[in-house]
mmCIF file of C-alpha atoms and ligand atoms in Angstrom:
data_model
loop_
_atom_site.group_PDB
_atom_site.id
_atom_site.type_symbol
_atom_site.label_atom_id
_atom_site.label_comp_id
_atom_site.label_asym_id
_atom_site.label_seq_id
_atom_site.Cartn_x
_atom_site.Cartn_y
_atom_site.Cartn_z
ATOM 1 C CA MET A 1 -25.102 3.887 12.243
ATOM 2 C CA HIS A 2 -24.170 5.487 8.924
ATOM 3 C CA LYS A 3 -21.802 4.548 6.148
ATOM 4 C CA ILE A 4 -18.151 5.495 6.623
ATOM 5 C CA GLU A 5 -18.349 7.771 3.552
ATOM 6 C CA ASP A 6 -21.115 9.746 5.271
ATOM 7 C CA TYR A 7 -18.814 10.650 8.138
ATOM 8 C CA ASN A 8 -15.825 11.319 5.940
ATOM 9 C CA THR A 9 -17.729 13.728 3.707
ATOM 10 C CA LEU A 10 -18.648 15.971 6.650
ATOM 11 C CA PRO A 11 -16.819 19.273 5.968
ATOM 12 C CA ILE A 12 -13.458 18.836 7.670
ATOM 13 C CA LEU A 13 -12.958 22.496 8.627
ATOM 14 C CA ASN A 14 -16.256 22.557 10.467
ATOM 15 C CA ILE A 15 -15.340 19.403 12.344
ATOM 16 C CA ALA A 16 -11.961 20.922 13.219
ATOM 17 C CA ASN A 17 -13.672 24.134 14.362
ATOM 18 C CA TYR A 18 -16.007 22.072 16.460
ATOM 19 C CA LEU A 19 -12.977 20.448 18.096
ATOM 20 C CA ASN A 20 -11.757 23.973 18.991
ATOM 21 C CA LEU A 21 -8.741 23.865 16.691
ATOM 22 C CA PHE A 22 -7.765 27.415 15.794
ATOM 23 C CA ILE A 23 -7.410 27.455 12.020
ATOM 24 C CA ASN A 24 -5.694 30.372 10.312
ATOM 25 C CA THR A 25 -6.684 31.930 7.017
ATOM 26 C CA SER A 26 -4.464 29.521 5.048
ATOM 27 C CA ASN A 27 -6.365 26.581 6.565
ATOM 28 C CA LYS A 28 -3.489 25.645 8.855
ATOM 29 C CA THR A 29 -3.190 25.078 12.579
ATOM 30 C CA THR A 30 -0.472 24.112 15.032
ATOM 31 C CA CYS A 31 -0.433 20.326 15.297
ATOM 32 C CA PHE A 32 -2.213 19.007 18.392
ATOM 33 C CA LEU A 33 0.024 15.922 18.427
ATOM 34 C CA HIS A 34 3.243 17.747 19.320
ATOM 35 C CA LYS A 35 4.556 21.135 20.412
ATOM 36 C CA GLU A 36 5.355 23.598 17.651
ATOM 37 C CA LYS A 37 5.483 27.343 17.044
ATOM 38 C CA ASN A 38 4.504 27.506 13.400
ATOM 39 C CA PRO A 39 1.413 25.708 12.154
ATOM 40 C CA SER A 40 2.254 22.664 10.065
ATOM 41 C CA LEU A 41 -1.077 20.859 10.205
ATOM 42 C CA SER A 42 -2.856 21.670 6.989
ATOM 43 C CA PHE A 43 -6.441 21.076 5.861
ATOM 44 C CA ASN A 44 -7.303 20.267 2.276
ATOM 45 C CA THR A 45 -10.899 21.406 1.927
ATOM 46 C CA ALA A 46 -11.274 20.253 -1.682
ATOM 47 C CA LEU A 47 -10.362 16.649 -0.873
ATOM 48 C CA ASN A 48 -11.590 16.863 2.739
ATOM 49 C CA TYR A 49 -8.512 15.587 4.574
ATOM 50 C CA TRP A 50 -5.830 16.834 6.947
ATOM 51 C CA HIS A 51 -2.070 16.356 6.965
ATOM 52 C CA CYS A 52 0.693 17.470 9.320
ATOM 53 C CA PHE A 53 3.929 18.268 7.518
ATOM 54 C CA GLY A 54 5.740 18.125 10.862
ATOM 55 C CA CYS A 55 4.927 14.629 12.056
ATOM 56 C CA GLY A 56 3.265 13.096 9.022
ATOM 57 C CA ALA A 57 -0.042 12.392 10.767
ATOM 58 C CA GLY A 58 -3.190 12.902 8.774
ATOM 59 C CA GLY A 59 -6.199 11.344 7.155
ATOM 60 C CA THR A 60 -9.948 11.583 6.999
ATOM 61 C CA VAL A 61 -12.577 13.202 9.214
ATOM 62 C CA ILE A 62 -12.860 10.000 11.263
ATOM 63 C CA ASP A 63 -9.052 9.861 11.643
ATOM 64 C CA LEU A 64 -9.060 13.443 12.940
ATOM 65 C CA VAL A 65 -11.603 12.610 15.637
ATOM 66 C CA ILE A 66 -9.745 9.397 16.591
ATOM 67 C CA LYS A 67 -6.418 11.225 16.947
ATOM 68 C CA TYR A 68 -7.769 14.367 18.597
ATOM 69 C CA LYS A 69 -10.114 12.699 21.064
ATOM 70 C CA GLY A 70 -8.101 9.516 21.590
ATOM 71 C CA TYR A 71 -11.161 7.530 20.520
ATOM 72 C CA SER A 72 -11.503 4.135 18.907
ATOM 73 C CA PHE A 73 -12.929 3.984 15.386
ATOM 74 C CA ILE A 74 -16.399 3.103 16.719
ATOM 75 C CA GLN A 75 -16.275 5.845 19.369
ATOM 76 C CA ALA A 76 -15.283 8.406 16.742
ATOM 77 C CA CYS A 77 -18.257 7.407 14.569
ATOM 78 C CA GLN A 78 -20.568 7.612 17.574
ATOM 79 C CA TRP A 79 -19.235 11.062 18.438
ATOM 80 C CA LEU A 80 -19.817 12.264 14.871
ATOM 81 C CA ASP A 81 -23.269 10.711 14.962
ATOM 82 C CA LYS A 82 -24.138 12.527 18.144
ATOM 83 C CA ASN A 83 -22.867 15.932 17.073
ATOM 84 C CA PHE A 84 -23.494 15.934 13.346
ATOM 85 C CA ALA A 85 -26.391 13.522 12.939
ATOM 86 C CA LYS A 86 -28.468 16.098 11.150
ATOM 87 C CA PHE A 87 -26.048 16.223 8.241
ATOM 88 C CA ASN A 88 -26.820 12.637 7.372
ATOM 89 C CA ASN A 89 -30.297 11.631 8.370
ATOM 90 C CA ASN A 90 -33.731 12.454 7.037
ATOM 91 C CA ASP A 91 -34.241 15.198 9.594
ATOM 92 C CA ILE A 92 -32.277 17.460 7.335
ATOM 93 C CA GLN A 93 -35.151 17.488 4.848
ATOM 94 C CA ASN A 94 -37.768 18.040 7.533
ATOM 95 C CA LYS A 95 -35.717 20.840 9.028
ATOM 96 C CA ASN A 96 -35.390 22.451 5.607
ATOM 97 C CA ARG A 97 -39.124 22.261 5.179
ATOM 98 C CA ASN A 98 -39.657 23.905 8.559
ATOM 99 C CA ILE A 99 -37.333 26.766 7.717
ATOM 100 C CA GLU A 100 -39.109 27.111 4.369
ATOM 101 C CA ASN A 101 -42.515 27.309 6.070
ATOM 102 C CA LYS A 102 -41.371 29.856 8.610
ATOM 103 C CA PHE A 103 -39.845 31.863 5.816
ATOM 104 C CA ASN A 104 -43.045 31.846 3.769
ATOM 105 C CA THR A 105 -45.184 33.015 6.661
ATOM 106 C CA SER A 106 -42.746 35.793 7.398
ATOM 107 C CA ILE A 107 -43.114 37.069 3.837
ATOM 108 C CA GLU A 108 -46.806 37.496 4.522
ATOM 109 C CA LYS A 109 -45.939 39.721 7.431
ATOM 110 C CA LYS A 110 -46.082 43.350 6.550
ATOM 111 C CA ILE A 111 -42.865 44.525 5.003
ATOM 112 C CA TYR A 112 -41.855 47.775 6.620
ATOM 113 C CA THR A 113 -42.885 50.841 4.722
ATOM 114 C CA ASN A 114 -41.499 54.339 4.466
ATOM 115 C CA THR A 115 -44.140 55.467 6.936
ATOM 116 C CA ASN A 116 -42.889 52.878 9.401
ATOM 117 C CA LYS A 117 -39.362 54.245 9.105
ATOM 118 C CA LYS A 118 -40.653 57.776 9.781
ATOM 119 C CA ILE A 119 -42.578 56.560 12.825
ATOM 120 C CA TYR A 120 -39.588 54.687 14.258
ATOM 121 C CA LYS A 121 -37.381 57.720 13.739
ATOM 122 C CA TRP A 122 -39.970 59.960 15.388
ATOM 123 C CA ILE A 123 -40.117 57.597 18.370
ATOM 124 C CA ILE A 124 -36.348 57.599 18.853
ATOM 125 C CA ASN A 125 -36.189 61.399 18.454
ATOM 126 C CA ASN A 126 -38.897 61.821 21.084
ATOM 127 C CA LEU A 127 -37.343 59.604 23.720
ATOM 128 C CA LYS A 128 -34.563 60.044 26.229
ATOM 129 C CA LEU A 129 -32.634 57.613 28.335
ATOM 130 C CA SER A 130 -33.672 57.608 31.999
ATOM 131 C CA ASP A 131 -31.162 57.145 34.808
ATOM 132 C CA GLU A 132 -32.688 53.784 35.597
ATOM 133 C CA ALA A 133 -32.308 52.496 32.032
ATOM 134 C CA PHE A 134 -28.783 53.896 31.811
ATOM 135 C CA LYS A 135 -27.894 52.137 35.039
ATOM 136 C CA TYR A 136 -29.185 48.842 33.661
ATOM 137 C CA LEU A 137 -27.187 49.161 30.421
ATOM 138 C CA ASN A 138 -24.034 50.602 31.955
ATOM 139 C CA LYS A 139 -23.754 48.979 35.380
ATOM 140 C CA GLN A 140 -25.433 45.629 34.783
ATOM 141 C CA ARG A 141 -24.627 44.964 31.128
ATOM 142 C CA LYS A 142 -21.359 46.984 31.144
ATOM 143 C CA LEU A 143 -22.127 48.917 27.972
ATOM 144 C CA LYS A 144 -20.024 52.057 27.607
ATOM 145 C CA THR A 145 -21.616 55.517 27.739
ATOM 146 C CA ASN A 146 -20.368 56.599 24.301
ATOM 147 C CA ILE A 147 -21.685 53.394 22.698
ATOM 148 C CA ILE A 148 -25.104 53.795 24.353
ATOM 149 C CA GLU A 149 -25.270 57.362 22.995
ATOM 150 C CA GLN A 150 -23.954 56.468 19.555
ATOM 151 C CA LEU A 151 -26.534 53.702 19.080
ATOM 152 C CA LYS A 152 -29.332 56.051 20.248
ATOM 153 C CA ILE A 153 -30.686 53.646 22.829
ATOM 154 C CA ALA A 154 -33.606 55.181 24.738
ATOM 155 C CA ASP A 155 -36.407 54.134 27.047
ATOM 156 C CA ILE A 156 -40.091 54.748 27.719
ATOM 157 C CA LYS A 157 -41.350 55.081 31.268
ATOM 158 C CA GLN A 158 -44.936 56.326 30.828
ATOM 159 C CA THR A 159 -46.052 54.097 27.971
ATOM 160 C CA ASP A 160 -49.720 55.233 28.033
ATOM 161 C CA THR A 161 -48.773 58.897 27.764
ATOM 162 C CA PHE A 162 -46.327 58.092 25.014
ATOM 163 C CA PHE A 163 -48.823 56.140 22.915
ATOM 164 C CA LYS A 164 -51.408 58.902 23.342
ATOM 165 C CA LYS A 165 -48.881 61.331 21.909
ATOM 166 C CA ALA A 166 -48.054 58.885 19.096
ATOM 167 C CA ILE A 167 -51.736 58.438 18.167
ATOM 168 C CA GLU A 168 -52.182 62.223 18.021
ATOM 169 C CA ARG A 169 -49.239 62.483 15.664
ATOM 170 C CA TRP A 170 -49.715 59.378 13.447
ATOM 171 C CA GLY A 171 -53.229 58.025 13.909
ATOM 172 C CA ILE A 172 -54.140 54.487 14.918
ATOM 173 C CA LYS A 173 -53.970 52.848 11.493
ATOM 174 C CA LYS A 174 -50.351 53.799 10.833
ATOM 175 C CA LEU A 175 -49.294 52.658 14.286
ATOM 176 C CA VAL A 176 -51.037 49.321 13.697
ATOM 177 C CA ASN A 177 -49.163 48.916 10.404
ATOM 178 C CA ALA A 178 -45.908 49.761 12.163
ATOM 179 C CA GLY A 179 -46.518 46.908 14.618
ATOM 180 C CA LEU A 180 -46.902 49.177 17.653
ATOM 181 C CA ILE A 181 -50.598 48.624 18.308
ATOM 182 C CA LYS A 182 -52.409 45.317 18.323
ATOM 183 C CA ILE A 183 -56.171 45.138 17.836
ATOM 184 C CA ASP A 184 -57.836 42.511 19.997
ATOM 185 C CA ARG A 185 -61.425 41.555 19.304
ATOM 186 C CA ASP A 186 -63.401 41.061 22.471
ATOM 187 C CA ASN A 187 -67.079 40.105 21.818
ATOM 188 C CA ASP A 188 -67.100 42.092 18.581
ATOM 189 C CA ARG A 189 -65.677 45.051 20.416
ATOM 190 C CA LYS A 190 -62.309 46.218 19.192
ATOM 191 C CA LYS A 191 -59.726 46.770 21.861
ATOM 192 C CA LEU A 192 -56.456 48.590 21.195
ATOM 193 C CA ARG A 193 -53.409 47.138 22.892
ATOM 194 C CA PHE A 194 -50.059 48.911 22.953
ATOM 195 C CA ILE A 195 -47.207 46.480 22.558
ATOM 196 C CA TRP A 196 -45.226 48.184 25.334
ATOM 197 C CA ARG A 197 -47.019 48.487 28.656
ATOM 198 C CA ASP A 198 -44.279 48.970 31.226
ATOM 199 C CA ASN A 199 -40.831 50.589 31.355
ATOM 200 C CA VAL A 200 -38.934 49.388 28.269
ATOM 201 C CA ILE A 201 -35.571 50.151 26.714
ATOM 202 C CA ILE A 202 -35.868 50.694 22.945
ATOM 203 C CA PHE A 203 -33.103 49.606 20.563
ATOM 204 C CA PRO A 204 -33.299 51.159 17.069
ATOM 205 C CA PHE A 205 -32.193 48.914 14.162
ATOM 206 C CA TYR A 206 -30.445 50.761 11.335
ATOM 207 C CA ASP A 207 -30.204 49.389 7.814
ATOM 208 C CA GLU A 208 -27.396 49.960 5.308
ATOM 209 C CA GLN A 209 -28.977 53.307 4.351
ATOM 210 C CA GLU A 210 -28.663 54.375 8.019
ATOM 211 C CA GLU A 211 -32.448 54.441 8.389
ATOM 212 C CA ILE A 212 -34.317 52.964 11.339
ATOM 213 C CA VAL A 213 -36.203 49.923 10.042
ATOM 214 C CA TYR A 214 -37.077 48.137 13.267
ATOM 215 C CA LEU A 215 -37.384 48.624 17.016
ATOM 216 C CA GLN A 216 -36.920 46.022 19.685
ATOM 217 C CA ALA A 217 -37.847 46.606 23.313
ATOM 218 C CA ARG A 218 -36.262 45.146 26.443
ATOM 219 C CA ARG A 219 -38.228 45.252 29.673
ATOM 220 C CA ILE A 220 -36.345 46.688 32.633
ATOM 221 C CA SER A 221 -38.431 44.683 35.099
ATOM 222 C CA ASN A 222 -38.179 40.913 35.298
ATOM 223 C CA LEU A 223 -41.563 40.407 33.610
ATOM 224 C CA GLN A 224 -41.704 37.964 30.697
ATOM 225 C CA PRO A 225 -41.149 38.120 27.818
ATOM 226 C CA LYS A 226 -37.980 40.108 28.374
ATOM 227 C CA TYR A 227 -37.747 41.155 24.731
ATOM 228 C CA ILE A 228 -40.726 42.532 22.848
ATOM 229 C CA ASN A 229 -40.754 42.507 19.058
ATOM 230 C CA LEU A 230 -42.991 44.614 16.853
ATOM 231 C CA TYR A 231 -46.321 42.970 16.164
ATOM 232 C CA ASN A 232 -46.624 41.318 12.740
ATOM 233 C CA VAL A 233 -43.579 43.073 11.315
ATOM 234 C CA GLN A 234 -40.619 41.087 9.934
ATOM 235 C CA PRO A 235 -37.721 41.400 12.415
ATOM 236 C CA GLN A 236 -34.549 42.877 10.947
ATOM 237 C CA LEU A 237 -30.812 42.560 11.549
ATOM 238 C CA TYR A 238 -29.279 44.662 14.307
ATOM 239 C CA ASN A 239 -26.261 46.904 13.593
ATOM 240 C CA LEU A 240 -26.502 46.193 9.854
ATOM 241 C CA ASN A 241 -25.137 49.660 9.030
ATOM 242 C CA ILE A 242 -21.744 48.378 10.190
ATOM 243 C CA LEU A 243 -21.424 46.695 6.769
ATOM 244 C CA ASN A 244 -20.843 50.172 5.298
ATOM 245 C CA ARG A 245 -17.530 50.259 7.139
ATOM 246 C CA LEU A 246 -16.336 46.760 6.177
ATOM 247 C CA LYS A 247 -14.461 45.522 3.153
ATOM 248 C CA ALA A 248 -14.392 42.060 1.602
ATOM 249 C CA GLY A 249 -12.485 39.575 3.755
ATOM 250 C CA ASP A 250 -13.038 41.483 7.025
ATOM 251 C CA ARG A 251 -14.166 39.588 10.073
ATOM 252 C CA LEU A 252 -17.819 39.783 11.055
ATOM 253 C CA CYS A 253 -19.354 38.240 14.156
ATOM 254 C CA ILE A 254 -22.960 37.127 14.091
ATOM 255 C CA CYS A 255 -24.694 36.699 17.419
ATOM 256 C CA GLU A 256 -28.182 36.081 18.686
ATOM 257 C CA GLY A 257 -29.113 39.177 20.566
ATOM 258 C CA VAL A 258 -28.913 42.941 20.417
ATOM 259 C CA ILE A 259 -26.950 43.270 23.654
ATOM 260 C CA ASP A 260 -24.386 40.650 22.605
ATOM 261 C CA ALA A 261 -23.917 42.440 19.283
ATOM 262 C CA ILE A 262 -23.366 45.760 21.088
ATOM 263 C CA THR A 263 -20.936 44.145 23.531
ATOM 264 C CA LEU A 264 -18.772 42.686 20.761
ATOM 265 C CA TYR A 265 -18.980 45.968 18.864
ATOM 266 C CA GLN A 266 -17.727 48.019 21.813
ATOM 267 C CA TYR A 267 -14.687 45.748 22.054
ATOM 268 C CA ASN A 268 -13.972 46.447 18.370
ATOM 269 C CA TYR A 269 -15.354 43.224 16.940
ATOM 270 C CA ASN A 270 -17.561 44.001 13.964
ATOM 271 C CA SER A 271 -20.813 42.367 14.821
ATOM 272 C CA ILE A 272 -24.451 42.131 13.931
ATOM 273 C CA GLY A 273 -27.355 40.641 15.865
ATOM 274 C CA VAL A 274 -29.835 38.346 14.171
ATOM 275 C CA PRO A 275 -33.409 37.871 15.371
ATOM 276 C CA GLY A 276 -33.071 34.080 15.812
ATOM 277 C CA VAL A 277 -32.467 31.482 13.128
ATOM 278 C CA PHE A 278 -36.172 31.072 12.316
ATOM 279 C CA ASN A 279 -36.568 34.779 11.670
ATOM 280 C CA PHE A 280 -33.437 34.773 9.537
ATOM 281 C CA ASN A 281 -34.407 35.671 5.995
ATOM 282 C CA LYS A 282 -32.424 33.436 3.621
ATOM 283 C CA ASN A 283 -31.891 36.382 1.276
ATOM 284 C CA TRP A 284 -29.734 38.019 3.938
ATOM 285 C CA ILE A 285 -27.002 35.393 3.431
ATOM 286 C CA GLU A 286 -25.686 37.105 0.322
ATOM 287 C CA LYS A 287 -24.919 40.242 2.344
ATOM 288 C CA PHE A 288 -22.394 38.217 4.359
ATOM 289 C CA ILE A 289 -20.745 35.923 1.815
ATOM 290 C CA LYS A 290 -17.787 38.238 1.270
ATOM 291 C CA TYR A 291 -16.762 38.427 4.935
ATOM 292 C CA GLN A 292 -15.069 35.980 7.295
ATOM 293 C CA ILE A 293 -18.010 34.914 9.402
ATOM 294 C CA TYR A 294 -17.770 34.038 13.087
ATOM 295 C CA ILE A 295 -20.891 32.750 14.802
ATOM 296 C CA VAL A 296 -21.016 33.595 18.517
ATOM 297 C CA PRO A 297 -23.935 31.618 19.972
ATOM 298 C CA ASP A 298 -25.230 31.696 23.538
ATOM 299 C CA ASN A 299 -24.121 28.824 25.758
ATOM 300 C CA ASP A 300 -27.490 27.071 25.885
ATOM 301 C CA ILE A 301 -29.660 24.698 23.859
ATOM 302 C CA ALA A 302 -31.141 27.567 21.844
ATOM 303 C CA GLY A 303 -27.580 28.692 21.112
ATOM 304 C CA ILE A 304 -26.631 25.249 19.804
ATOM 305 C CA ASN A 305 -29.680 25.253 17.532
ATOM 306 C CA PHE A 306 -28.841 28.765 16.397
ATOM 307 C CA ALA A 307 -25.239 27.811 15.573
ATOM 308 C CA ASP A 308 -26.332 24.647 13.761
ATOM 309 C CA GLY A 309 -28.991 26.515 11.806
ATOM 310 C CA MET A 310 -26.640 29.318 10.776
ATOM 311 C CA ASN A 311 -23.879 26.853 9.909
ATOM 312 C CA LYS A 312 -26.286 24.957 7.689
ATOM 313 C CA LEU A 313 -27.667 28.063 5.958
ATOM 314 C CA PHE A 314 -24.152 29.255 5.148
ATOM 315 C CA MET A 315 -23.010 25.804 4.045
ATOM 316 C CA GLU A 316 -25.954 25.564 1.658
ATOM 317 C CA ASN A 317 -24.545 28.712 0.117
ATOM 318 C CA GLY A 318 -21.050 27.253 -0.120
ATOM 319 C CA LYS A 319 -19.703 29.343 2.750
ATOM 320 C CA LEU A 320 -17.643 27.951 5.612
ATOM 321 C CA ILE A 321 -18.000 29.785 8.876
ATOM 322 C CA THR A 322 -16.275 29.545 12.242
ATOM 323 C CA LEU A 323 -18.131 28.794 15.433
ATOM 324 C CA ILE A 324 -16.860 30.551 18.543
ATOM 325 C CA LYS A 325 -17.368 28.545 21.689
ATOM 326 C CA LEU A 326 -17.438 30.651 24.842
ATOM 327 C CA PRO A 327 -16.158 29.137 28.087
ATOM 328 C CA ILE A 328 -18.885 26.972 29.580
ATOM 329 C CA SER A 329 -19.158 29.213 32.661
ATOM 330 C CA ARG A 330 -20.277 32.230 30.590
ATOM 331 C CA LYS A 331 -23.794 32.310 29.224
ATOM 332 C CA ASP A 332 -23.299 34.692 26.298
ATOM 333 C CA ALA A 333 -20.910 37.236 24.775
ATOM 334 C CA ASN A 334 -22.159 39.983 27.094
ATOM 335 C CA ASP A 335 -21.628 37.821 30.160
ATOM 336 C CA TYR A 336 -18.154 36.877 28.879
ATOM 337 C CA PHE A 337 -16.959 40.481 28.524
ATOM 338 C CA ALA A 338 -18.835 41.828 31.568
ATOM 339 C CA HIS A 339 -16.907 39.268 33.608
ATOM 340 C CA PHE A 340 -13.572 40.744 32.521
ATOM 341 C CA SER A 341 -14.560 44.376 32.946
ATOM 342 C CA ASN A 342 -15.319 43.878 36.647
HETATM 343 ZN ZN1 ZN B 1 2.101 17.016 13.632
#
């Protein structure tokens, strides 16, 4: 049990978002206590309270939960405890430390070089999209043909042949630095291992200069892991070049995976994919501060952690974001839209 002040200093807009209240850009929503056309329930973010100019209801964070959920005072505190415990207890410091540690180790990872960019570009230019891979993207994941072409998605069928060709062109050392070859030591004998060994779809990641700075692979078979990242190379943001087309105040969706980002993008939602909250470089936050940020997490435990982590990172930078909750029956943004396009 925490002090009442602890609950009432939780950011009220985030609590309201969490309760699925749709809040407009002037921090108003239609009152949930009565029917109305125009929003008269207003949130004061500076003083952290809410007030409805229609019916006069209002109050603190706890009052909002009591009224919205029909809870008693104790139940409202318990609900806040359950859902927002990490804002108040000591875990917050431990969690910070964990993020810090992950961040430090990722700095040690090789930062991509100009040679890497040339290699990634060469790979994409030397690949095509097979019928099988197209079928997976188009029929199963419902991605549109023009989007698949525009994003230069390709696949590799004969990985051994492809790597042989790549070694001839670039040499082993450069491919190791680019995270495409792993060297395993087996009784003092070096063994080269290609990171892709069966049919994989390759997604190129473009940066704001429209250069390819990362590649992520998705296996077509059901073998695990489904997604293969480059070895020892800092993962990047997917679809980052979209920022070139946005202006301050525009909406930007942030989701967990490449395919979700593409799905939102093809339905005209500006979106980028992040490589998981632990691979999220804190310096990236400043790229997003000027947009209206919507987090679209997957409907699973990892998604909840992702949303919490992103929410916290943005809040530490004084930025309020909106969490989008998909219907419980849909597992992610791709599943949500694929369902409607059937
Ligand atoms: Zn009201």
